[in-house]
XYZ file of N, CA and C in Angstrom:
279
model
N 86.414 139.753 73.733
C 87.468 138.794 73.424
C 88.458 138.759 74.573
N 88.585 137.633 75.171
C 89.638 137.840 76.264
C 90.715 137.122 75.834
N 91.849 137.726 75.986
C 93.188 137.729 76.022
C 94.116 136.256 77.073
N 94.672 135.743 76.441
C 95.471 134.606 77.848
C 96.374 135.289 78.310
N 97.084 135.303 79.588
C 97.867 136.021 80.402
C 98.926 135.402 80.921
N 100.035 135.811 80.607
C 101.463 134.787 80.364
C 101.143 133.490 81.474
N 100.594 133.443 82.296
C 100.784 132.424 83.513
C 99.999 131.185 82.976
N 98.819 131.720 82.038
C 98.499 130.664 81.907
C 98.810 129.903 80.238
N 99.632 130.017 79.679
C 100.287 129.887 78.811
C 100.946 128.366 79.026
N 101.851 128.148 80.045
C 102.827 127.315 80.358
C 101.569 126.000 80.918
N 100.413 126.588 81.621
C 100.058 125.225 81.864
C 99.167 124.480 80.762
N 98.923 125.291 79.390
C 98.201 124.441 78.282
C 99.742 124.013 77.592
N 100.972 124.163 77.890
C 101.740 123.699 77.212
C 102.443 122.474 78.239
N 102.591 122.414 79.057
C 103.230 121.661 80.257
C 101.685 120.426 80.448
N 100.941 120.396 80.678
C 99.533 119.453 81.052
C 99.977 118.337 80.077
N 100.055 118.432 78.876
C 100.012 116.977 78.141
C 101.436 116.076 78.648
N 102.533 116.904 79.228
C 103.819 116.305 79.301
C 103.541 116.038 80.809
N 102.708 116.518 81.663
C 102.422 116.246 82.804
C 102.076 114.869 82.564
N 101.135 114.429 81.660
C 100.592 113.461 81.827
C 100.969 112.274 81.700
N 102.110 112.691 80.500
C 102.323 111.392 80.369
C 103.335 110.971 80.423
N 103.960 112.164 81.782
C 105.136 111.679 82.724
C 104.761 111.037 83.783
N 103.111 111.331 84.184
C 102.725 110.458 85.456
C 102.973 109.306 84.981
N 101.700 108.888 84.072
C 101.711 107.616 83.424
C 103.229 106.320 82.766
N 103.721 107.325 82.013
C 105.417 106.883 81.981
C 106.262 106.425 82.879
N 106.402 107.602 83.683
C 107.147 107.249 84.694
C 107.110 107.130 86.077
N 106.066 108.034 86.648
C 105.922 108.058 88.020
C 104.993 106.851 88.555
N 104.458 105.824 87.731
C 103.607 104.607 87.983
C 104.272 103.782 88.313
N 105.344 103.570 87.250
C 105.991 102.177 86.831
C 107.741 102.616 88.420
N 107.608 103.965 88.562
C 108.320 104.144 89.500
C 108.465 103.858 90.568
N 106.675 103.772 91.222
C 106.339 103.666 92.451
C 106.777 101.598 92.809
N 105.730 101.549 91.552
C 105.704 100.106 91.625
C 107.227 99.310 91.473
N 107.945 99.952 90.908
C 109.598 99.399 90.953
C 110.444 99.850 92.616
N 109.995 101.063 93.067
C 110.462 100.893 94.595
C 109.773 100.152 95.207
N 108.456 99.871 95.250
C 107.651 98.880 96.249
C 108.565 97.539 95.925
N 108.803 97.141 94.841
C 109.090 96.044 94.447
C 110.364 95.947 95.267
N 111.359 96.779 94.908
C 112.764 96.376 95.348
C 113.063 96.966 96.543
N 112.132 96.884 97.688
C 111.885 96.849 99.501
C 112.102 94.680 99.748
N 112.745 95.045 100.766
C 112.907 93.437 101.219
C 113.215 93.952 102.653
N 112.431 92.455 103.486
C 112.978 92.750 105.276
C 112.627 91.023 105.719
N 113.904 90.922 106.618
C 113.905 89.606 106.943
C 114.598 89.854 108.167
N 114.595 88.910 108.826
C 114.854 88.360 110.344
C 116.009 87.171 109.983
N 117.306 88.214 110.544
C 118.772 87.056 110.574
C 118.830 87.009 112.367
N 120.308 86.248 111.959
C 120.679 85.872 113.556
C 121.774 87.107 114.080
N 122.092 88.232 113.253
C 122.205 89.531 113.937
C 121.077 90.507 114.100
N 119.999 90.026 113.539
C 118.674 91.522 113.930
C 118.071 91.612 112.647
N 117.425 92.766 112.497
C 116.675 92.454 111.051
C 117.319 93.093 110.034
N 116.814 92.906 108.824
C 117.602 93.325 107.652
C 116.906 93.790 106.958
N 117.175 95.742 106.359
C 116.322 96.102 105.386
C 117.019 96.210 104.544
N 116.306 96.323 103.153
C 117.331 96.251 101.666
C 116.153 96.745 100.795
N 116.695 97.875 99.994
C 116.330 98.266 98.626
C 117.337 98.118 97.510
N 116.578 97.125 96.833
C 117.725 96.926 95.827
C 117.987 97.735 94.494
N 118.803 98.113 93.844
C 119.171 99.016 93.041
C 117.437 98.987 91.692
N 116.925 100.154 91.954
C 115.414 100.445 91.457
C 115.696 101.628 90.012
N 114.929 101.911 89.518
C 115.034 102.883 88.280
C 114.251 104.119 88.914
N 114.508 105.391 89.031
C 113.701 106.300 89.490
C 113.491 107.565 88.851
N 112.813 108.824 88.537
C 113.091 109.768 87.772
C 112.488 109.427 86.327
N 113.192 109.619 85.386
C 112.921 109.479 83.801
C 112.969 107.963 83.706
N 113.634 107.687 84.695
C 113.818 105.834 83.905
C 114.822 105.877 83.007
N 116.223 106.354 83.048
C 117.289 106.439 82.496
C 117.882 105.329 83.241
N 119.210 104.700 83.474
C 119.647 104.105 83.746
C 120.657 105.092 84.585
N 121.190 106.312 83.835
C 121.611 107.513 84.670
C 121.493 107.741 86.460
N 119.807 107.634 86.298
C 118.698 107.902 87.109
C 118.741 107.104 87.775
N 119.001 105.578 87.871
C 118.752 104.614 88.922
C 119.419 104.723 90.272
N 118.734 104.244 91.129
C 118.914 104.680 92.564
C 119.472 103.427 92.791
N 120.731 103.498 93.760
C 121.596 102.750 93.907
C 120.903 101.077 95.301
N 121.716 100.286 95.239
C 121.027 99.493 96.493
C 121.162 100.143 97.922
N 120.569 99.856 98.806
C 120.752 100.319 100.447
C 120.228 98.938 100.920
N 121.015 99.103 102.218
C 121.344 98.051 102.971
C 121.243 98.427 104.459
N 120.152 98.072 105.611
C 120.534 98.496 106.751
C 120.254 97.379 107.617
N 120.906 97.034 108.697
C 120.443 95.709 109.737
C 120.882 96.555 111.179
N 119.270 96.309 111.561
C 119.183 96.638 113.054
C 119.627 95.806 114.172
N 120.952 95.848 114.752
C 120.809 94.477 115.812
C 119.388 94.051 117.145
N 118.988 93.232 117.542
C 118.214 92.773 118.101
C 118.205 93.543 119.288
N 120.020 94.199 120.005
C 119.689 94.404 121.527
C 119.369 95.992 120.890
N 119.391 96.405 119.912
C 118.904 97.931 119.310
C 117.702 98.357 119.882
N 116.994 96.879 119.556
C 115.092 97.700 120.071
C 114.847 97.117 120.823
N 114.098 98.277 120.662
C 113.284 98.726 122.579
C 112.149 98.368 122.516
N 111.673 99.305 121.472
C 109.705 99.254 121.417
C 109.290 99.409 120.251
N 108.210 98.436 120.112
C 108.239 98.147 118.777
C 106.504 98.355 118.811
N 105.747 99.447 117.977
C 104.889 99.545 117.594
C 104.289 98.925 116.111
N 103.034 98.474 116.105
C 102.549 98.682 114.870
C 101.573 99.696 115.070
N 101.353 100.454 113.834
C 100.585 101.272 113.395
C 99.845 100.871 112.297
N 98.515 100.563 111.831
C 97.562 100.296 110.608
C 96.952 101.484 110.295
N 96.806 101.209 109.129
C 96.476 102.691 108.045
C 94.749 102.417 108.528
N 93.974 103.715 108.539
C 92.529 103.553 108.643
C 91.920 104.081 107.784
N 90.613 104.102 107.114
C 90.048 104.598 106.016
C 89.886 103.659 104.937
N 89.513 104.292 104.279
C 89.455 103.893 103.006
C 90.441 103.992 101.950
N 91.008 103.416 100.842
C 91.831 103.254 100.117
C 91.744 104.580 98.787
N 90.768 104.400 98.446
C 90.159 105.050 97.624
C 89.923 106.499 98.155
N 89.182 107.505 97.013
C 88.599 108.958 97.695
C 87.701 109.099 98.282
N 87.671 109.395 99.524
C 86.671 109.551 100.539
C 85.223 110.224 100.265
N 84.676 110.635 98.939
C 83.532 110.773 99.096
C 83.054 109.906 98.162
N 83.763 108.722 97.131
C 83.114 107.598 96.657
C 82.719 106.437 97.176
């Protein structure tokens, strides 16, 4: 008869709340910061903005405030792009 050993105690009690804190909140989280990203081209330079998003539990507590940054034009120098490579998905499907 084997015995459970305090360590693993916490993760048959913590796993179901894991889960359905991903699902709850850390989904609808991601997809609410993607959402509230904005970038545009004014006649001082460009303009980034995150607008006030829900983050964490999804309290209203919790919401992450707006940010606001504009780069002037004589700012940059060098401007790279970088593209993601691979596959999207897990690399051995």
């Amino acid at each position: 008869r084997k015995t459970l050993i305090w360590p693993q105690v916490p993760c048959f009690v913590c796993f179901p709340c894991l889960v359905c804190t991903t699902f709850l909140c850390e989904v609808p989280n991601v997809e609410d910061e993607v959402r509230a990203q904005h970038l545009a081209i004014t006649k001082d330079g460009i303009r980034y903005v995150i607008d006030k998003h829900p983050t964490g539990c999804r309290l209203t507590i919790c919401d992450e405030g707006k940010i606001s940054k504009t780069v002037p034009f004589d700012k940059l120098t060098d401007c790279d792009n970088q593209e993601p490579a691979g596959a999207e998905t897990i690399c051995c499907i």
